[in-house]
PDB file of C-alpha atoms in Angstrom:
ATOM      1  CA  MET P 400      10.576 -14.451 -19.221  1.00  0.00           C
ATOM      2  CA  PRO P 401       9.361 -14.482 -23.086  1.00  0.00           C
ATOM      3  CA  GLN P 402      10.899 -12.114 -25.441  1.00  0.00           C
ATOM      4  CA  THR P 403       7.905 -11.634 -27.779  1.00  0.00           C
ATOM      5  CA  ILE P 404       4.680 -10.287 -26.958  1.00  0.00           C
ATOM      6  CA  PRO P 405       1.494 -12.161 -27.685  1.00  0.00           C
ATOM      7  CA  SER P 406      -1.462 -10.501 -29.081  1.00  0.00           C
ATOM      8  CA  PRO P 407      -0.274  -7.289 -28.967  1.00  0.00           C
ATOM      9  CA  ARG P 408      -2.918  -4.881 -30.537  1.00  0.00           C
ATOM     10  CA  SER P 409      -5.394  -6.340 -27.758  1.00  0.00           C
ATOM     11  CA  ALA P 410      -3.040  -5.718 -25.218  1.00  0.00           C
ATOM     12  CA  CYS P 411      -1.324  -2.548 -25.997  1.00  0.00           C
ATOM     13  CA  ALA P 412       2.203  -4.046 -25.923  1.00  0.00           C
ATOM     14  CA  THR P 413       4.716  -3.323 -28.669  1.00  0.00           C
ATOM     15  CA  GLN P 414       4.751  -6.236 -31.251  1.00  0.00           C
ATOM     16  CA  GLY P 415       7.418  -8.377 -31.803  1.00  0.00           C
ATOM     17  CA  GLU P 416      10.903  -8.728 -29.518  1.00  0.00           C
ATOM     18  CA  LEU P 417      11.669  -6.156 -26.792  1.00  0.00           C
ATOM     19  CA  PRO P 418      15.343  -5.390 -26.566  1.00  0.00           C
ATOM     20  CA  ARG P 419      16.760  -5.966 -23.238  1.00  0.00           C
ATOM     21  CA  SER P 420      20.138  -4.575 -23.535  1.00  0.00           C
ATOM     22  CA  LEU P 421      22.275  -1.801 -24.787  1.00  0.00           C
ATOM     23  CA  SER P 422      23.410  -4.290 -27.543  1.00  0.00           C
ATOM     24  CA  ALA P 423      20.401  -5.420 -28.552  1.00  0.00           C
ATOM     25  CA  LEU P 424      19.225  -1.538 -28.895  1.00  0.00           C
ATOM     26  CA  GLU P 425      22.461  -1.062 -31.066  1.00  0.00           C
ATOM     27  CA  ALA P 426      22.043  -4.313 -33.057  1.00  0.00           C
ATOM     28  CA  ASN P 427      18.485  -2.995 -34.125  1.00  0.00           C
ATOM     29  CA  GLY P 428      19.339   0.941 -35.147  1.00  0.00           C
ATOM     30  CA  PRO P 429      21.086   4.216 -34.116  1.00  0.00           C
ATOM     31  CA  VAL P 430      20.607   4.959 -30.378  1.00  0.00           C
ATOM     32  CA  THR P 431      20.932   8.439 -29.134  1.00  0.00           C
ATOM     33  CA  PHE P 432      21.635   9.166 -25.765  1.00  0.00           C
ATOM     34  CA  VAL P 433      19.969  11.968 -23.916  1.00  0.00           C
ATOM     35  CA  GLU P 434      20.535  13.475 -20.424  1.00  0.00           C
ATOM     36  CA  GLY P 435      18.366  12.714 -17.534  1.00  0.00           C
ATOM     37  CA  ASP P 436      17.554  10.378 -14.981  1.00  0.00           C
ATOM     38  CA  LEU P 437      14.480   8.213 -13.234  1.00  0.00           C
ATOM     39  CA  GLU P 438      13.324  11.771 -11.947  1.00  0.00           C
ATOM     40  CA  THR P 439      13.181  12.800 -15.960  1.00  0.00           C
ATOM     41  CA  VAL P 440      11.171  10.057 -16.920  1.00  0.00           C
ATOM     42  CA  ALA P 441       8.701  10.314 -14.268  1.00  0.00           C
ATOM     43  CA  LEU P 442       8.129  14.220 -14.718  1.00  0.00           C
ATOM     44  CA  LEU P 443       8.055  13.596 -18.408  1.00  0.00           C
ATOM     45  CA  GLY P 444       5.774  10.633 -18.335  1.00  0.00           C
ATOM     46  CA  THR P 445       2.838  12.274 -16.090  1.00  0.00           C
ATOM     47  CA  ASN P 446       2.765  14.785 -19.499  1.00  0.00           C
ATOM     48  CA  LEU P 447       1.865  12.144 -21.843  1.00  0.00           C
ATOM     49  CA  ASP P 448      -1.281  10.302 -22.929  1.00  0.00           C
ATOM     50  CA  ASN P 449      -1.303   7.397 -25.210  1.00  0.00           C
ATOM     51  CA  ALA P 450       2.407   5.826 -24.722  1.00  0.00           C
ATOM     52  CA  ILE P 451       3.124   2.397 -24.273  1.00  0.00           C
ATOM     53  CA  ILE P 452       4.786   1.875 -20.700  1.00  0.00           C
ATOM     54  CA  THR P 453       6.458  -1.195 -20.232  1.00  0.00           C
ATOM     55  CA  THR P 454       8.558  -2.577 -17.496  1.00  0.00           C
ATOM     56  CA  LYS P 455      10.549  -6.236 -17.596  1.00  0.00           C
ATOM     57  CA  ASN P 456      12.432  -7.936 -15.532  1.00  0.00           C
ATOM     58  CA  ASP P 457      13.473 -11.670 -15.819  1.00  0.00           C
ATOM     59  CA  ALA P 458      10.286 -13.047 -14.532  1.00  0.00           C
ATOM     60  CA  ALA P 459       7.556 -10.442 -15.108  1.00  0.00           C
ATOM     61  CA  LEU P 460       6.435  -7.957 -17.412  1.00  0.00           C
ATOM     62  CA  LEU P 461       4.030  -5.120 -17.243  1.00  0.00           C
ATOM     63  CA  SER P 462       2.963  -2.997 -19.731  1.00  0.00           C
ATOM     64  CA  GLY P 463       0.232  -0.232 -19.977  1.00  0.00           C
ATOM     65  CA  MET P 464      -1.139   2.531 -22.385  1.00  0.00           C
ATOM     66  CA  GLY P 465      -1.833   6.067 -21.220  1.00  0.00           C
ATOM     67  CA  GLY P 466       0.611   8.357 -19.387  1.00  0.00           C
ATOM     68  CA  LEU P 467       2.087   8.301 -15.832  1.00  0.00           C
ATOM     69  CA  ALA P 468       0.203   9.431 -12.855  1.00  0.00           C
ATOM     70  CA  SER P 469       1.786  11.982 -10.270  1.00  0.00           C
ATOM     71  CA  TYR P 470       4.772  12.286  -9.501  1.00  0.00           C
ATOM     72  CA  GLN P 471       5.764   9.537  -6.835  1.00  0.00           C
ATOM     73  CA  ASP P 472       9.649   9.818  -5.383  1.00  0.00           C
ATOM     74  CA  CYS P 473      10.175   7.257  -2.731  1.00  0.00           C
ATOM     75  CA  THR P 474       9.791   9.979  -0.002  1.00  0.00           C
ATOM     76  CA  LYS P 475       6.279  10.407  -1.030  1.00  0.00           C
ATOM     77  CA  PRO P 476       3.060   8.079   0.678  1.00  0.00           C
ATOM     78  CA  PHE P 477       2.746   4.997  -1.652  1.00  0.00           C
ATOM     79  CA  ARG P 478      -0.512   5.884  -3.989  1.00  0.00           C
ATOM     80  CA  ILE P 479      -2.020   3.669  -7.287  1.00  0.00           C
ATOM     81  CA  SER P 480      -4.078   5.613  -9.964  1.00  0.00           C
ATOM     82  CA  GLN P 481      -7.243   4.440 -10.615  1.00  0.00           C
ATOM     83  CA  ARG P 482      -6.664   5.333 -14.200  1.00  0.00           C
ATOM     84  CA  ARG P 483      -3.175   6.034 -14.994  1.00  0.00           C
ATOM     85  CA  ILE P 484       0.311   4.354 -14.891  1.00  0.00           C
ATOM     86  CA  THR P 485       2.160   4.457 -11.474  1.00  0.00           C
ATOM     87  CA  LEU P 486       5.790   4.504 -11.014  1.00  0.00           C
ATOM     88  CA  ARG P 487       7.276   4.715  -7.540  1.00  0.00           C
ATOM     89  CA  PHE P 488      10.984   5.317  -7.837  1.00  0.00           C
ATOM     90  CA  ASP P 489      14.439   6.439  -6.421  1.00  0.00           C
ATOM     91  CA  ALA P 490      15.627   9.598  -7.080  1.00  0.00           C
ATOM     92  CA  SER P 491      19.241   8.281  -6.667  1.00  0.00           C
ATOM     93  CA  ALA P 492      19.576   5.636  -8.846  1.00  0.00           C
ATOM     94  CA  ARG P 493      21.628   5.254 -11.427  1.00  0.00           C
ATOM     95  CA  VAL P 494      20.505   4.970 -15.302  1.00  0.00           C
ATOM     96  CA  ASN P 495      21.113   5.958 -18.114  1.00  0.00           C
ATOM     97  CA  LEU P 496      18.389   7.025 -20.867  1.00  0.00           C
ATOM     98  CA  ALA P 497      18.676   6.491 -24.886  1.00  0.00           C
ATOM     99  CA  LEU P 498      16.411   7.381 -27.409  1.00  0.00           C
ATOM    100  CA  THR P 499      15.542   4.654 -30.206  1.00  0.00           C
ATOM    101  CA  GLU P 500      13.321   3.873 -33.266  1.00  0.00           C
ATOM    102  CA  GLY P 501       9.867   2.935 -32.832  1.00  0.00           C
ATOM    103  CA  HIS P 502       6.505   2.231 -34.793  1.00  0.00           C
ATOM    104  CA  ALA P 503       6.343   6.167 -35.285  1.00  0.00           C
ATOM    105  CA  GLY P 504       9.859   6.633 -36.497  1.00  0.00           C
ATOM    106  CA  ALA P 505      12.578   7.730 -35.499  1.00  0.00           C
ATOM    107  CA  ASN P 506      13.786   8.741 -31.584  1.00  0.00           C
ATOM    108  CA  THR P 507      10.150   7.937 -30.704  1.00  0.00           C
ATOM    109  CA  VAL P 508      10.781   5.363 -27.638  1.00  0.00           C
ATOM    110  CA  LEU P 509      12.888   6.108 -24.386  1.00  0.00           C
ATOM    111  CA  ASN P 510      14.657   3.540 -22.733  1.00  0.00           C
ATOM    112  CA  THR P 511      16.128   3.354 -19.143  1.00  0.00           C
ATOM    113  CA  LEU P 512      19.018   1.421 -19.040  1.00  0.00           C
ATOM    114  CA  ASP P 513      20.288   0.074 -16.021  1.00  0.00           C
ATOM    115  CA  PRO P 514      24.602  -0.220 -14.697  1.00  0.00           C
ATOM    116  CA  ASP P 515      24.796  -3.609 -16.574  1.00  0.00           C
ATOM    117  CA  GLY P 516      23.186  -2.093 -19.849  1.00  0.00           C
ATOM    118  CA  HIS P 517      20.077  -3.692 -19.776  1.00  0.00           C
ATOM    119  CA  VAL P 518      16.549  -1.857 -20.459  1.00  0.00           C
ATOM    120  CA  SER P 519      14.569  -2.170 -17.669  1.00  0.00           C
ATOM    121  CA  LEU P 520      11.897   0.555 -18.459  1.00  0.00           C
ATOM    122  CA  ARG P 521      11.046   1.298 -22.058  1.00  0.00           C
ATOM    123  CA  ILE P 522       8.246   4.035 -23.062  1.00  0.00           C
ATOM    124  CA  GLU P 523       7.205   4.319 -26.486  1.00  0.00           C
ATOM    125  CA  VAL P 524       5.212   7.030 -27.908  1.00  0.00           C
ATOM    126  CA  ASN P 525       3.009   7.445 -31.526  1.00  0.00           C
ATOM    127  CA  GLU P 526       0.974  10.808 -30.896  1.00  0.00           C
ATOM    128  CA  GLU P 527       2.989  14.054 -32.147  1.00  0.00           C
ATOM    129  CA  PRO P 528       2.325  15.639 -28.572  1.00  0.00           C
ATOM    130  CA  ASP P 529       4.348  12.679 -26.811  1.00  0.00           C
ATOM    131  CA  LYS P 530       6.951  12.624 -29.851  1.00  0.00           C
ATOM    132  CA  ASP P 531       7.551  16.334 -28.784  1.00  0.00           C
ATOM    133  CA  MET P 532       7.767  15.527 -25.369  1.00  0.00           C
ATOM    134  CA  LEU P 533      10.947  13.034 -26.161  1.00  0.00           C
ATOM    135  CA  ARG P 534      12.328  15.398 -28.849  1.00  0.00           C
ATOM    136  CA  SER P 535      12.416  18.153 -26.114  1.00  0.00           C
ATOM    137  CA  LEU P 536      15.220  15.552 -24.199  1.00  0.00           C
ATOM    138  CA  GLN P 537      18.998  17.043 -24.553  1.00  0.00           C
ATOM    139  CA  ARG P 538      21.362  14.973 -26.525  1.00  0.00           C
ATOM    140  CA  CYS P 539      24.333  13.909 -24.526  1.00  0.00           C
ATOM    141  CA  SER P 540      27.439  15.635 -26.484  1.00  0.00           C
ATOM    142  CA  LYS P 541      29.277  11.830 -25.888  1.00  0.00           C
ATOM    143  CA  GLU P 542      28.142   8.590 -25.030  1.00  0.00           C
ATOM    144  CA  PRO P 543      27.894   8.301 -21.637  1.00  0.00           C
ATOM    145  CA  ALA P 544      29.720   5.924 -19.641  1.00  0.00           C
ATOM    146  CA  LEU P 545      27.981   3.250 -18.053  1.00  0.00           C
ATOM    147  CA  PRO P 546      27.754   3.614 -14.224  1.00  0.00           C
ATOM    148  CA  GLN P 547      29.361   0.766 -12.759  1.00  0.00           C
ATOM    149  CA  PRO P 548      26.895  -1.966 -11.401  1.00  0.00           C
ATOM    150  CA  GLU P 549      26.732  -2.586  -7.664  1.00  0.00           C
ATOM    151  CA  ARG P 550      27.428  -6.101  -7.223  1.00  0.00           C
ATOM    152  CA  PRO P 551      24.983  -8.115  -4.766  1.00  0.00           C
ATOM    153  CA  THR P 552      26.589  -9.154  -1.821  1.00  0.00           C
ATOM    154  CA  GLU P 553      26.953 -12.275  -0.667  1.00  0.00           C
ATOM    155  CA  ASP P 554      23.654 -14.152   0.522  1.00  0.00           C
ATOM    156  CA  VAL P 555      24.567 -13.757   4.289  1.00  0.00           C
ATOM    157  CA  ILE P 556      22.148 -11.762   6.917  1.00  0.00           C
ATOM    158  CA  SER P 557      23.617  -9.211   8.994  1.00  0.00           C
ATOM    159  CA  LEU P 558      22.266  -9.066  12.523  1.00  0.00           C
ATOM    160  CA  SER P 559      21.714  -5.191  12.127  1.00  0.00           C
ATOM    161  CA  ALA P 560      19.954  -5.673   8.857  1.00  0.00           C
ATOM    162  CA  VAL P 561      17.530  -8.172  10.712  1.00  0.00           C
ATOM    163  CA  ARG P 562      16.776  -5.452  13.703  1.00  0.00           C
ATOM    164  CA  SER P 563      16.373  -2.603  11.443  1.00  0.00           C
ATOM    165  CA  ALA P 564      13.472  -4.695   9.318  1.00  0.00           C
ATOM    166  CA  ARG P 565      11.831  -5.903  12.812  1.00  0.00           C
ATOM    167  CA  ASP P 566      12.254  -2.335  14.216  1.00  0.00           C
ATOM    168  CA  ARG P 567      10.891  -0.738  11.603  1.00  0.00           C
ATOM    169  CA  TRP P 568       8.337  -3.012   9.881  1.00  0.00           C
ATOM    170  CA  ALA P 569       4.920  -2.153  12.098  1.00  0.00           C
ATOM    171  CA  ASN P 570       5.560   1.505  11.507  1.00  0.00           C
ATOM    172  CA  SER P 571       6.332   1.420   7.884  1.00  0.00           C
ATOM    173  CA  ASP P 572       3.713   2.430   5.314  1.00  0.00           C
ATOM    174  CA  SER P 573       3.190   0.540   2.185  1.00  0.00           C
ATOM    175  CA  GLY P 574       5.413   3.008   0.601  1.00  0.00           C
ATOM    176  CA  LEU P 575       7.869   2.605   2.704  1.00  0.00           C
ATOM    177  CA  HIS P 576       7.885  -1.413   2.047  1.00  0.00           C
ATOM    178  CA  LEU P 577       7.546  -0.587  -1.374  1.00  0.00           C
ATOM    179  CA  ASN P 578      11.109   1.257  -1.473  1.00  0.00           C
ATOM    180  CA  ASP P 579      12.425  -1.917  -0.428  1.00  0.00           C
ATOM    181  CA  PHE P 580      11.911  -2.931  -4.186  1.00  0.00           C
ATOM    182  CA  CYS P 581      13.263   0.488  -5.532  1.00  0.00           C
ATOM    183  CA  ILE P 582      16.544   0.230  -3.892  1.00  0.00           C
ATOM    184  CA  ASP P 583      17.506  -3.233  -5.096  1.00  0.00           C
ATOM    185  CA  GLN P 584      14.726  -4.815  -6.669  1.00  0.00           C
ATOM    186  CA  GLY P 585      13.830  -6.277  -2.894  1.00  0.00           C
ATOM    187  CA  ARG P 586      17.217  -8.604  -2.829  1.00  0.00           C
ATOM    188  CA  SER P 587      18.172  -7.075   0.588  1.00  0.00           C
ATOM    189  CA  ARG P 588      14.156  -7.047   1.696  1.00  0.00           C
ATOM    190  CA  ARG P 589      14.115 -10.859   0.933  1.00  0.00           C
ATOM    191  CA  ARG P 590      16.849 -12.261   3.228  1.00  0.00           C
ATOM    192  CA  THR P 591      15.364 -10.774   5.833  1.00  0.00           C
ATOM    193  CA  LEU P 592      11.631 -11.727   5.951  1.00  0.00           C
ATOM    194  CA  ARG P 593      11.766 -14.838   7.408  1.00  0.00           C
ATOM    195  CA  HIS P 594      13.312 -13.009  10.386  1.00  0.00           C
ATOM    196  CA  VAL P 595      10.963 -10.086  10.608  1.00  0.00           C
ATOM    197  CA  GLY P 596       8.406 -11.822  13.366  1.00  0.00           C
ATOM    198  CA  ARG P 597       5.818 -14.126  13.409  1.00  0.00           C
ATOM    199  CA  ASN P 598       2.296 -13.178  11.686  1.00  0.00           C
ATOM    200  CA  ARG P 599       4.226 -10.853   9.284  1.00  0.00           C
ATOM    201  CA  ALA P 600       6.110 -12.706   6.518  1.00  0.00           C
ATOM    202  CA  TRP P 601       5.431 -16.170   5.907  1.00  0.00           C
ATOM    203  CA  PRO P 602       6.242 -18.341   3.083  1.00  0.00           C
ATOM    204  CA  ILE P 603       3.913 -20.365   0.450  1.00  0.00           C
ATOM    205  CA  ASN P 604       4.369 -23.064  -2.160  1.00  0.00           C
ATOM    206  CA  PRO P 605       4.888 -20.679  -5.612  1.00  0.00           C
ATOM    207  CA  ASN P 606       2.753 -23.994  -7.128  1.00  0.00           C
ATOM    208  CA  VAL P 607      -0.498 -22.000  -5.540  1.00  0.00           C
ATOM    209  CA  ILE P 608       0.152 -18.913  -7.360  1.00  0.00           C
ATOM    210  CA  ALA P 609      -1.558 -19.468 -10.634  1.00  0.00           C
ATOM    211  CA  SER P 610      -4.693 -21.257  -8.573  1.00  0.00           C
ATOM    212  CA  PHE P 611      -4.574 -17.759  -6.760  1.00  0.00           C
ATOM    213  CA  ILE P 612      -4.256 -15.482  -9.804  1.00  0.00           C
ATOM    214  CA  GLU P 613      -6.980 -17.059 -11.649  1.00  0.00           C
ATOM    215  CA  PHE P 614      -9.479 -16.991  -8.519  1.00  0.00           C
ATOM    216  CA  LEU P 615      -8.556 -12.980  -8.549  1.00  0.00           C
ATOM    217  CA  PHE P 616     -10.010 -12.911 -12.168  1.00  0.00           C
ATOM    218  CA  ASP P 617     -12.317 -15.546 -11.749  1.00  0.00           C
ATOM    219  CA  ARG P 618     -14.403 -13.293  -9.400  1.00  0.00           C
ATOM    220  CA  ASN P 619     -13.259 -10.100 -11.008  1.00  0.00           C
ATOM    221  CA  LEU P 620     -11.633  -8.893  -7.715  1.00  0.00           C
ATOM    222  CA  PRO P 621      -9.654  -5.726  -8.445  1.00  0.00           C
ATOM    223  CA  HIS P 622      -6.353  -5.945  -7.251  1.00  0.00           C
ATOM    224  CA  VAL P 623      -2.457  -4.055  -7.361  1.00  0.00           C
ATOM    225  CA  ARG P 624       0.331  -5.210  -9.993  1.00  0.00           C
ATOM    226  CA  LEU P 625       4.048  -3.965  -8.935  1.00  0.00           C
ATOM    227  CA  VAL P 626       6.860  -4.780 -11.486  1.00  0.00           C
ATOM    228  CA  PRO P 627      10.080  -3.645 -10.115  1.00  0.00           C
ATOM    229  CA  GLY P 628      13.407  -2.106 -12.193  1.00  0.00           C
ATOM    230  CA  ASN P 629      16.226  -1.079 -11.451  1.00  0.00           C
ATOM    231  CA  GLY P 630      15.652   1.551  -9.226  1.00  0.00           C
ATOM    232  CA  PHE P 631      11.636   1.854  -9.625  1.00  0.00           C
ATOM    233  CA  VAL P 632       8.807  -0.266  -9.492  1.00  0.00           C
ATOM    234  CA  GLN P 633       5.716   0.220 -12.031  1.00  0.00           C
ATOM    235  CA  GLY P 634       2.179  -0.293 -10.924  1.00  0.00           C
ATOM    236  CA  ASP P 635      -1.352  -0.844 -11.838  1.00  0.00           C
ATOM    237  CA  LEU P 636      -4.819  -1.396 -10.928  1.00  0.00           C
ATOM    238  CA  CYS P 637      -6.420  -4.492 -12.035  1.00  0.00           C
ATOM    239  CA  ARG P 638     -10.112  -4.798 -12.864  1.00  0.00           C
ATOM    240  CA  GLY P 639     -10.268  -7.761 -14.693  1.00  0.00           C
ATOM    241  CA  GLY P 640      -9.708  -8.825 -18.217  1.00  0.00           C
ATOM    242  CA  THR P 641      -8.582 -12.213 -20.019  1.00  0.00           C
ATOM    243  CA  LEU P 642      -6.460 -14.783 -18.417  1.00  0.00           C
ATOM    244  CA  GLN P 643      -4.372 -17.399 -20.112  1.00  0.00           C
ATOM    245  CA  LYS P 644      -1.635 -19.833 -19.479  1.00  0.00           C
ATOM    246  CA  LEU P 645       1.049 -20.502 -22.264  1.00  0.00           C
ATOM    247  CA  ASP P 646       3.366 -23.184 -20.989  1.00  0.00           C
ATOM    248  CA  SER P 647       5.030 -21.618 -17.928  1.00  0.00           C
ATOM    249  CA  ILE P 648       4.087 -18.041 -18.670  1.00  0.00           C
ATOM    250  CA  LEU P 649       0.530 -16.552 -16.833  1.00  0.00           C
ATOM    251  CA  LEU P 650      -0.361 -13.728 -19.289  1.00  0.00           C
ATOM    252  CA  ALA P 651      -2.894 -11.175 -17.839  1.00  0.00           C
ATOM    253  CA  THR P 652      -4.548  -9.054 -20.933  1.00  0.00           C
ATOM    254  CA  SER P 653      -7.277  -6.427 -21.151  1.00  0.00           C
ATOM    255  CA  PRO P 654      -7.504  -3.590 -23.535  1.00  0.00           C
ATOM    256  CA  SER P 655      -5.039  -0.876 -21.880  1.00  0.00           C
ATOM    257  CA  CYS P 656      -3.103  -3.221 -20.483  1.00  0.00           C
ATOM    258  CA  GLN P 657      -0.649  -6.436 -20.328  1.00  0.00           C
ATOM    259  CA  PHE P 658       0.997  -8.234 -17.600  1.00  0.00           C
ATOM    260  CA  ALA P 659       2.571 -11.315 -17.819  1.00  0.00           C
ATOM    261  CA  LEU P 660       4.230 -13.712 -15.202  1.00  0.00           C
ATOM    262  CA  ASP P 661       6.518 -16.734 -15.907  1.00  0.00           C
ATOM    263  CA  MET P 662       6.140 -19.008 -13.419  1.00  0.00           C
ATOM    264  CA  GLY P 663       9.311 -21.081 -14.407  1.00  0.00           C
ATOM    265  CA  ASP P 664      11.274 -18.129 -13.025  1.00  0.00           C
ATOM    266  CA  VAL P 665       9.459 -17.774  -9.720  1.00  0.00           C
ATOM    267  CA  ARG P 666      11.710 -19.454  -6.547  1.00  0.00           C
ATOM    268  CA  ASP P 667      10.681 -17.898  -3.581  1.00  0.00           C
ATOM    269  CA  CYS P 668       7.038 -16.824  -3.049  1.00  0.00           C
ATOM    270  CA  TRP P 669       6.131 -14.574   0.313  1.00  0.00           C
ATOM    271  CA  VAL P 670       2.890 -13.253   1.602  1.00  0.00           C
ATOM    272  CA  SER P 671       4.070 -10.392   3.922  1.00  0.00           C
ATOM    273  CA  LYS P 672       1.122  -8.002   5.904  1.00  0.00           C
ATOM    274  CA  PHE P 673       1.940  -4.816   7.464  1.00  0.00           C
ATOM    275  CA  GLY P 674      -1.341  -2.476   8.785  1.00  0.00           C
ATOM    276  CA  LYS P 675      -4.358  -3.525   6.697  1.00  0.00           C
ATOM    277  CA  ALA P 676      -2.142  -3.997   3.691  1.00  0.00           C
ATOM    278  CA  SER P 677      -1.007  -7.535   2.500  1.00  0.00           C
ATOM    279  CA  TYR P 678       1.347  -8.060  -0.164  1.00  0.00           C
ATOM    280  CA  LEU P 679       2.218 -11.156  -2.485  1.00  0.00           C
ATOM    281  CA  GLU P 680       5.715 -11.173  -2.734  1.00  0.00           C
ATOM    282  CA  LEU P 681       7.414 -13.313  -5.883  1.00  0.00           C
ATOM    283  CA  TYR P 682      11.009 -13.741  -6.297  1.00  0.00           C
ATOM    284  CA  SER P 683      13.250 -15.430  -8.853  1.00  0.00           C
ATOM    285  CA  ALA P 684      16.515 -16.882  -8.441  1.00  0.00           C
ATOM    286  CA  ASP P 685      18.787 -14.037  -8.152  1.00  0.00           C
TER     287      ASP P 685
END
């Protein structure tokens, strides 16, 4: 995944390198920890109007300008917003929140840190009403201890996990399927896909992904993009824009959003189908 964002003004992303860890944040300036969790982020985000909201993992980046759509935790039906940024999250996910300096001054960026200290979600504000929202967050009296990460289990598939995936597949709506990505970014789901049953999920060659995305843009076909972070997925509805390829990076830009995918980090690609919905699921090496 590229560490810098090309054409930031047209793509609405922050210019320059995006810090990926607590140590990188501290190297750039003061870090102020605040009380809260993903529910705090979700509730705050619905009150923002002109923020830059970015999710970045090892292979993909999704950045949009505006605010979050209606509150959507894992217990609610999945809805993709037509105009705002969708955030679906697991309220029990373990995170820390920290304010850092942005283009608009001190404490204008809210960072969500995972248990390893990686920054998976970043919200930067520029206007006074949005700044006031961040200033309203309660500071921690002392630096919180980062929760110990839950290490991935060995790549062994239990029979009970396979049975559970098969049994609930047909009766799960899009929201329940997306919850798999909120829980562990889809790691457990990835191990069971080949066992869920015929015509439910099947692998395809990752080399066709670039051509497929080009087809969507050439035909101006609306599609939903979802990028998982620690305990959540960020999504938007893409209705076109400009698509270009920079080495192994596919970069899709429009005036209010940017999506980047490093095909060099994609190891597995699956098509999944449930009800009337079809998803293209991309997985990195881990």
